[in-house]
PDB file of C-alpha atoms in Angstrom:
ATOM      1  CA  UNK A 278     149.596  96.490  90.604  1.00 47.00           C
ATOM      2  CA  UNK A 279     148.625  93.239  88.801  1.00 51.00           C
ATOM      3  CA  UNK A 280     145.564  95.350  87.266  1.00 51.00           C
ATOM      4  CA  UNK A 281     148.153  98.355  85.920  1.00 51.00           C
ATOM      5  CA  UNK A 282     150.310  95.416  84.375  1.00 56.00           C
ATOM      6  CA  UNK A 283     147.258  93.728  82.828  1.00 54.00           C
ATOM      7  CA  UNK A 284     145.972  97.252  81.501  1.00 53.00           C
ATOM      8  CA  UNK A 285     149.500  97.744  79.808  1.00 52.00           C
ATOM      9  CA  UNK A 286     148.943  94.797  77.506  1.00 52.00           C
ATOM     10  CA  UNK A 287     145.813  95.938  76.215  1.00 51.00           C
ATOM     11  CA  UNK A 288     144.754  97.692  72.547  1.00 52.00           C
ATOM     12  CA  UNK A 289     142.721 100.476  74.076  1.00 55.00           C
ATOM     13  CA  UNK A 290     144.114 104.078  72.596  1.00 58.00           C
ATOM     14  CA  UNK A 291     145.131 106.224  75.477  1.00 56.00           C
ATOM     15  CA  UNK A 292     145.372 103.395  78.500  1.00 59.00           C
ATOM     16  CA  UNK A 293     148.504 104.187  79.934  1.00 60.00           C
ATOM     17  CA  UNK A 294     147.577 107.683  80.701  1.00 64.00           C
ATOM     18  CA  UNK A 295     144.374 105.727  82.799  1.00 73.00           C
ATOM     19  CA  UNK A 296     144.443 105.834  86.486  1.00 84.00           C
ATOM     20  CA  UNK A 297     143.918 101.823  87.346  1.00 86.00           C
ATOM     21  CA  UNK A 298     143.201 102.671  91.030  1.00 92.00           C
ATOM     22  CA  UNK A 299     139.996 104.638  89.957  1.00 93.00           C
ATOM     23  CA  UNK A 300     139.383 101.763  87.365  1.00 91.00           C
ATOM     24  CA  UNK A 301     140.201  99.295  90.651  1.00 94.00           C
ATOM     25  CA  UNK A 302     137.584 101.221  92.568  1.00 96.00           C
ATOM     26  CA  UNK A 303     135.011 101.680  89.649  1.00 96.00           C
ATOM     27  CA  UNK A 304     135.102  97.541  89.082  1.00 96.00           C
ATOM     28  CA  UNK A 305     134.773  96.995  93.068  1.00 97.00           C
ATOM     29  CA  UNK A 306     131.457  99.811  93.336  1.00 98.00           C
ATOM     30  CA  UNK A 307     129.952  98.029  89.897  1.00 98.00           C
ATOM     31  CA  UNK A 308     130.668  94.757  91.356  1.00 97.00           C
ATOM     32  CA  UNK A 309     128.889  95.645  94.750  1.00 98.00           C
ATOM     33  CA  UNK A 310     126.217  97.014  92.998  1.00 98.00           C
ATOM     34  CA  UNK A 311     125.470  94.469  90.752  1.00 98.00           C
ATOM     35  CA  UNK A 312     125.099  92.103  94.199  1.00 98.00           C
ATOM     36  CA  UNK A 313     122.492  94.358  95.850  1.00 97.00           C
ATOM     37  CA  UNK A 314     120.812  95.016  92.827  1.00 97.00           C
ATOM     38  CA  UNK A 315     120.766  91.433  91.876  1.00 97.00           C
ATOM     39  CA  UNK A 316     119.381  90.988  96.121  1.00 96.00           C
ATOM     40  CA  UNK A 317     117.024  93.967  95.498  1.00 95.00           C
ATOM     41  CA  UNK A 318     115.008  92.206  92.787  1.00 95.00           C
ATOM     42  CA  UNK A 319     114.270  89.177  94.708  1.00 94.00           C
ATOM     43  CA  UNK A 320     111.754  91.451  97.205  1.00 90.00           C
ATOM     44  CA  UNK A 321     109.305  92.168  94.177  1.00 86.00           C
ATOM     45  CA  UNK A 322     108.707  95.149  95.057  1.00 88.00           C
ATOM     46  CA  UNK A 323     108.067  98.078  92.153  1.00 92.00           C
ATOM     47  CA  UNK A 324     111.891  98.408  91.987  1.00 93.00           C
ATOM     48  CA  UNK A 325     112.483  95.391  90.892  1.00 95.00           C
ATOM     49  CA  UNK A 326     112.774  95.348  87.220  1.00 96.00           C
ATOM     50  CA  UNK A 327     115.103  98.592  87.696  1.00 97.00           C
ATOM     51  CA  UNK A 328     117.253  96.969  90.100  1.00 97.00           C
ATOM     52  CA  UNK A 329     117.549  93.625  87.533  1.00 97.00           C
ATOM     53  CA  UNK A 330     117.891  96.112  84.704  1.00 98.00           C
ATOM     54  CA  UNK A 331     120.666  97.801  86.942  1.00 98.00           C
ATOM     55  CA  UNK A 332     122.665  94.529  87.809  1.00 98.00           C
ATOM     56  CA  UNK A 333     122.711  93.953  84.262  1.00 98.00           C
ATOM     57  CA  UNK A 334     124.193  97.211  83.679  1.00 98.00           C
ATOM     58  CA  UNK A 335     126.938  96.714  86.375  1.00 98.00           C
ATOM     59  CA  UNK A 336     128.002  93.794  85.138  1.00 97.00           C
ATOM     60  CA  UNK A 337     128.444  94.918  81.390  1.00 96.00           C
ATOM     61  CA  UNK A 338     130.151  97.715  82.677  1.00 96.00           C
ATOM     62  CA  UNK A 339     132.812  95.728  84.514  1.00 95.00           C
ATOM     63  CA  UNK A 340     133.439  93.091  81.769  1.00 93.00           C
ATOM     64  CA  UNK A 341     133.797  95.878  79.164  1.00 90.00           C
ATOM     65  CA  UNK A 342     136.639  97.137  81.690  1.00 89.00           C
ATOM     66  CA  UNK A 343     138.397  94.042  81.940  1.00 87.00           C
ATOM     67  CA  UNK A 344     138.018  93.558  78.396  1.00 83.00           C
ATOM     68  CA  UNK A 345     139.160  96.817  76.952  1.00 72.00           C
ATOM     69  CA  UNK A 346     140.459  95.437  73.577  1.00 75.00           C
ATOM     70  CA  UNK A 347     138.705  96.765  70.987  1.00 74.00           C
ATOM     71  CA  UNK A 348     136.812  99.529  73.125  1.00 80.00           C
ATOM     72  CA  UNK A 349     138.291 102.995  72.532  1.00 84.00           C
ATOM     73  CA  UNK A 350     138.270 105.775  74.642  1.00 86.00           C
ATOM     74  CA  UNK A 351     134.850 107.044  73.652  1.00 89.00           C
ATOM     75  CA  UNK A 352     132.763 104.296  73.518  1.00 90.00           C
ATOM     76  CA  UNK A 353     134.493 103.548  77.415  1.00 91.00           C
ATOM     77  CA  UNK A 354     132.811 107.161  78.527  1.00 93.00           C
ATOM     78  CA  UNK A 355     129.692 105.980  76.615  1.00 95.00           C
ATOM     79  CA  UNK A 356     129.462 102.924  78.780  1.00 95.00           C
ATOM     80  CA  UNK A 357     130.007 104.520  81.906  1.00 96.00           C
ATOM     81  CA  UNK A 358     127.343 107.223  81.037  1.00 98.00           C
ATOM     82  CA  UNK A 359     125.066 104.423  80.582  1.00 98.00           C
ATOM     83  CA  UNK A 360     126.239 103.252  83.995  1.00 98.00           C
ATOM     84  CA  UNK A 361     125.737 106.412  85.411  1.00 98.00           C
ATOM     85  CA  UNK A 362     121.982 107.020  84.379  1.00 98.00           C
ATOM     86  CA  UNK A 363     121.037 103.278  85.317  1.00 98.00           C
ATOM     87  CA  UNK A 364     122.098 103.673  88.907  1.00 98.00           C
ATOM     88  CA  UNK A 365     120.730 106.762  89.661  1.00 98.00           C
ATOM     89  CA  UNK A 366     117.650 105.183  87.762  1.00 98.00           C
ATOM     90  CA  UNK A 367     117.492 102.227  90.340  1.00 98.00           C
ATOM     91  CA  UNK A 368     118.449 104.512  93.202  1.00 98.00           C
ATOM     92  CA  UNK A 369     116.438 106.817  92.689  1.00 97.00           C
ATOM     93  CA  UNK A 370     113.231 103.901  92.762  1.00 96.00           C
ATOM     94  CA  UNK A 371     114.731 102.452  95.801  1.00 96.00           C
ATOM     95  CA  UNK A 372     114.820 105.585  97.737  1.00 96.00           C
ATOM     96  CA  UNK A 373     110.975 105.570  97.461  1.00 94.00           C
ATOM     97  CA  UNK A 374     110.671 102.271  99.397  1.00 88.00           C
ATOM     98  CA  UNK A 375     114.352 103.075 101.728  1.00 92.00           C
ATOM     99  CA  UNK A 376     112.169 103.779 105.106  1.00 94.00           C
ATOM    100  CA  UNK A 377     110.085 100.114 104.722  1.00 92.00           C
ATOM    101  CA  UNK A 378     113.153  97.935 103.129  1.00 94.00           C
ATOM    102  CA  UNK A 379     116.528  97.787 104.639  1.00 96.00           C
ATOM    103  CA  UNK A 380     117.459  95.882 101.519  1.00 96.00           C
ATOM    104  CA  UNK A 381     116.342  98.614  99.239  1.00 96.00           C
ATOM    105  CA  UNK A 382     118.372 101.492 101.232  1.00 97.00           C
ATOM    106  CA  UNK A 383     121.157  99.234 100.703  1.00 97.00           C
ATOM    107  CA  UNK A 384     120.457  98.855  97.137  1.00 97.00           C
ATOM    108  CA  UNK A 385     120.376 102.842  96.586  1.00 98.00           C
ATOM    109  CA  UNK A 386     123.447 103.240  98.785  1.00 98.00           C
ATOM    110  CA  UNK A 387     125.279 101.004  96.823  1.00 98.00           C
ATOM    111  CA  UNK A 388     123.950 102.689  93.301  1.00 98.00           C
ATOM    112  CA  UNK A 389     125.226 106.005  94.706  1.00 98.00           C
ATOM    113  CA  UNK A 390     128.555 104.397  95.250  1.00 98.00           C
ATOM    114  CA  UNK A 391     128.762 102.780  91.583  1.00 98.00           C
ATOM    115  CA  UNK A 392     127.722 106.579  90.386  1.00 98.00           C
ATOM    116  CA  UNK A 393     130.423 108.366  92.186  1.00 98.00           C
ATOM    117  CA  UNK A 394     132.968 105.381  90.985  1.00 98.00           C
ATOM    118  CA  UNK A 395     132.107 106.124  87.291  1.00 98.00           C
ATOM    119  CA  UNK A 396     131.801 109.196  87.614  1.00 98.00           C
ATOM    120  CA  UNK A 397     135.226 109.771  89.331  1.00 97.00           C
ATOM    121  CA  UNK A 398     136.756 107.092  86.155  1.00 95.00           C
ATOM    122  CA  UNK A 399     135.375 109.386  83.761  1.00 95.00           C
ATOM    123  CA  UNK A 400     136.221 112.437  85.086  1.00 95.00           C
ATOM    124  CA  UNK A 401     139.895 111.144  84.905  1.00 93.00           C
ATOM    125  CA  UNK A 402     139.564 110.244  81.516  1.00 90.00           C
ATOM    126  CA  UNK A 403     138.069 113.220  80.829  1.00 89.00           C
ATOM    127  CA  UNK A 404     141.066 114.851  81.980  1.00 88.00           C
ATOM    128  CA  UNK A 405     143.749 112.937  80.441  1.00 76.00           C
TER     129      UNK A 405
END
């Protein structure tokens, strides 16, 4: 609730017709991801510099959501495109090392997660 009433007070075009429980869920998955990413990297293994590269990513991604003045409706699907194509990017690396790193199936579970949040956020807006 305290996220929908935040939301309300912002500048972004087209906000109230947003679905702040997807947005809720998209901040939580980046926000997960962003921590195993961010644990990822410290194995130094070939993923790294996509998982740090990821984290990054995450972390834009949820401070341009809690932002959201001056970001319109477009440059919001941009951002989680971007999202999007970085996870599956670091997934997709991890997934290569999942069978000798617990830490790096993690990782890639928790990119897949972050993808389907995004995805399901822009798919909404998509919608609306």
């Amino acid at each position: 609730m305290m996220m929908k009433d935040m939301m309300s007070r912002t500048s972004m075009p087209g906000m109230d017709t947003m679905d702040m429980s997807l947005m809720q869920a998209c901040l939580d998955a980046c926000s997960a991801c962003e921590q195993a990413c961010t644990v990822c990297a410290t194995q130094m293994m070939d993923c790294s510099p996509a998982c740090m590269t990821c984290a990054d990513m995450c972390n834009t991604m949820m401070r341009t959501m809690l932002r959201m003045q001056g970001t319109t409706p477009a440059a919001m699907m941009a951002m989680l495109d971007a999202c999007i194509a970085m996870c599956q990017v670091c997934m997709d690396e991890c997934m290569e090392h999942a069978d000798m790193s617990e830490v790096c199936k993690m990782c890639a579970q928790s990119c897949q997660a972050c993808v389907d949040a995004c995805m399901a956020m822009r798919n909404s807006m998509m919608a609306a």
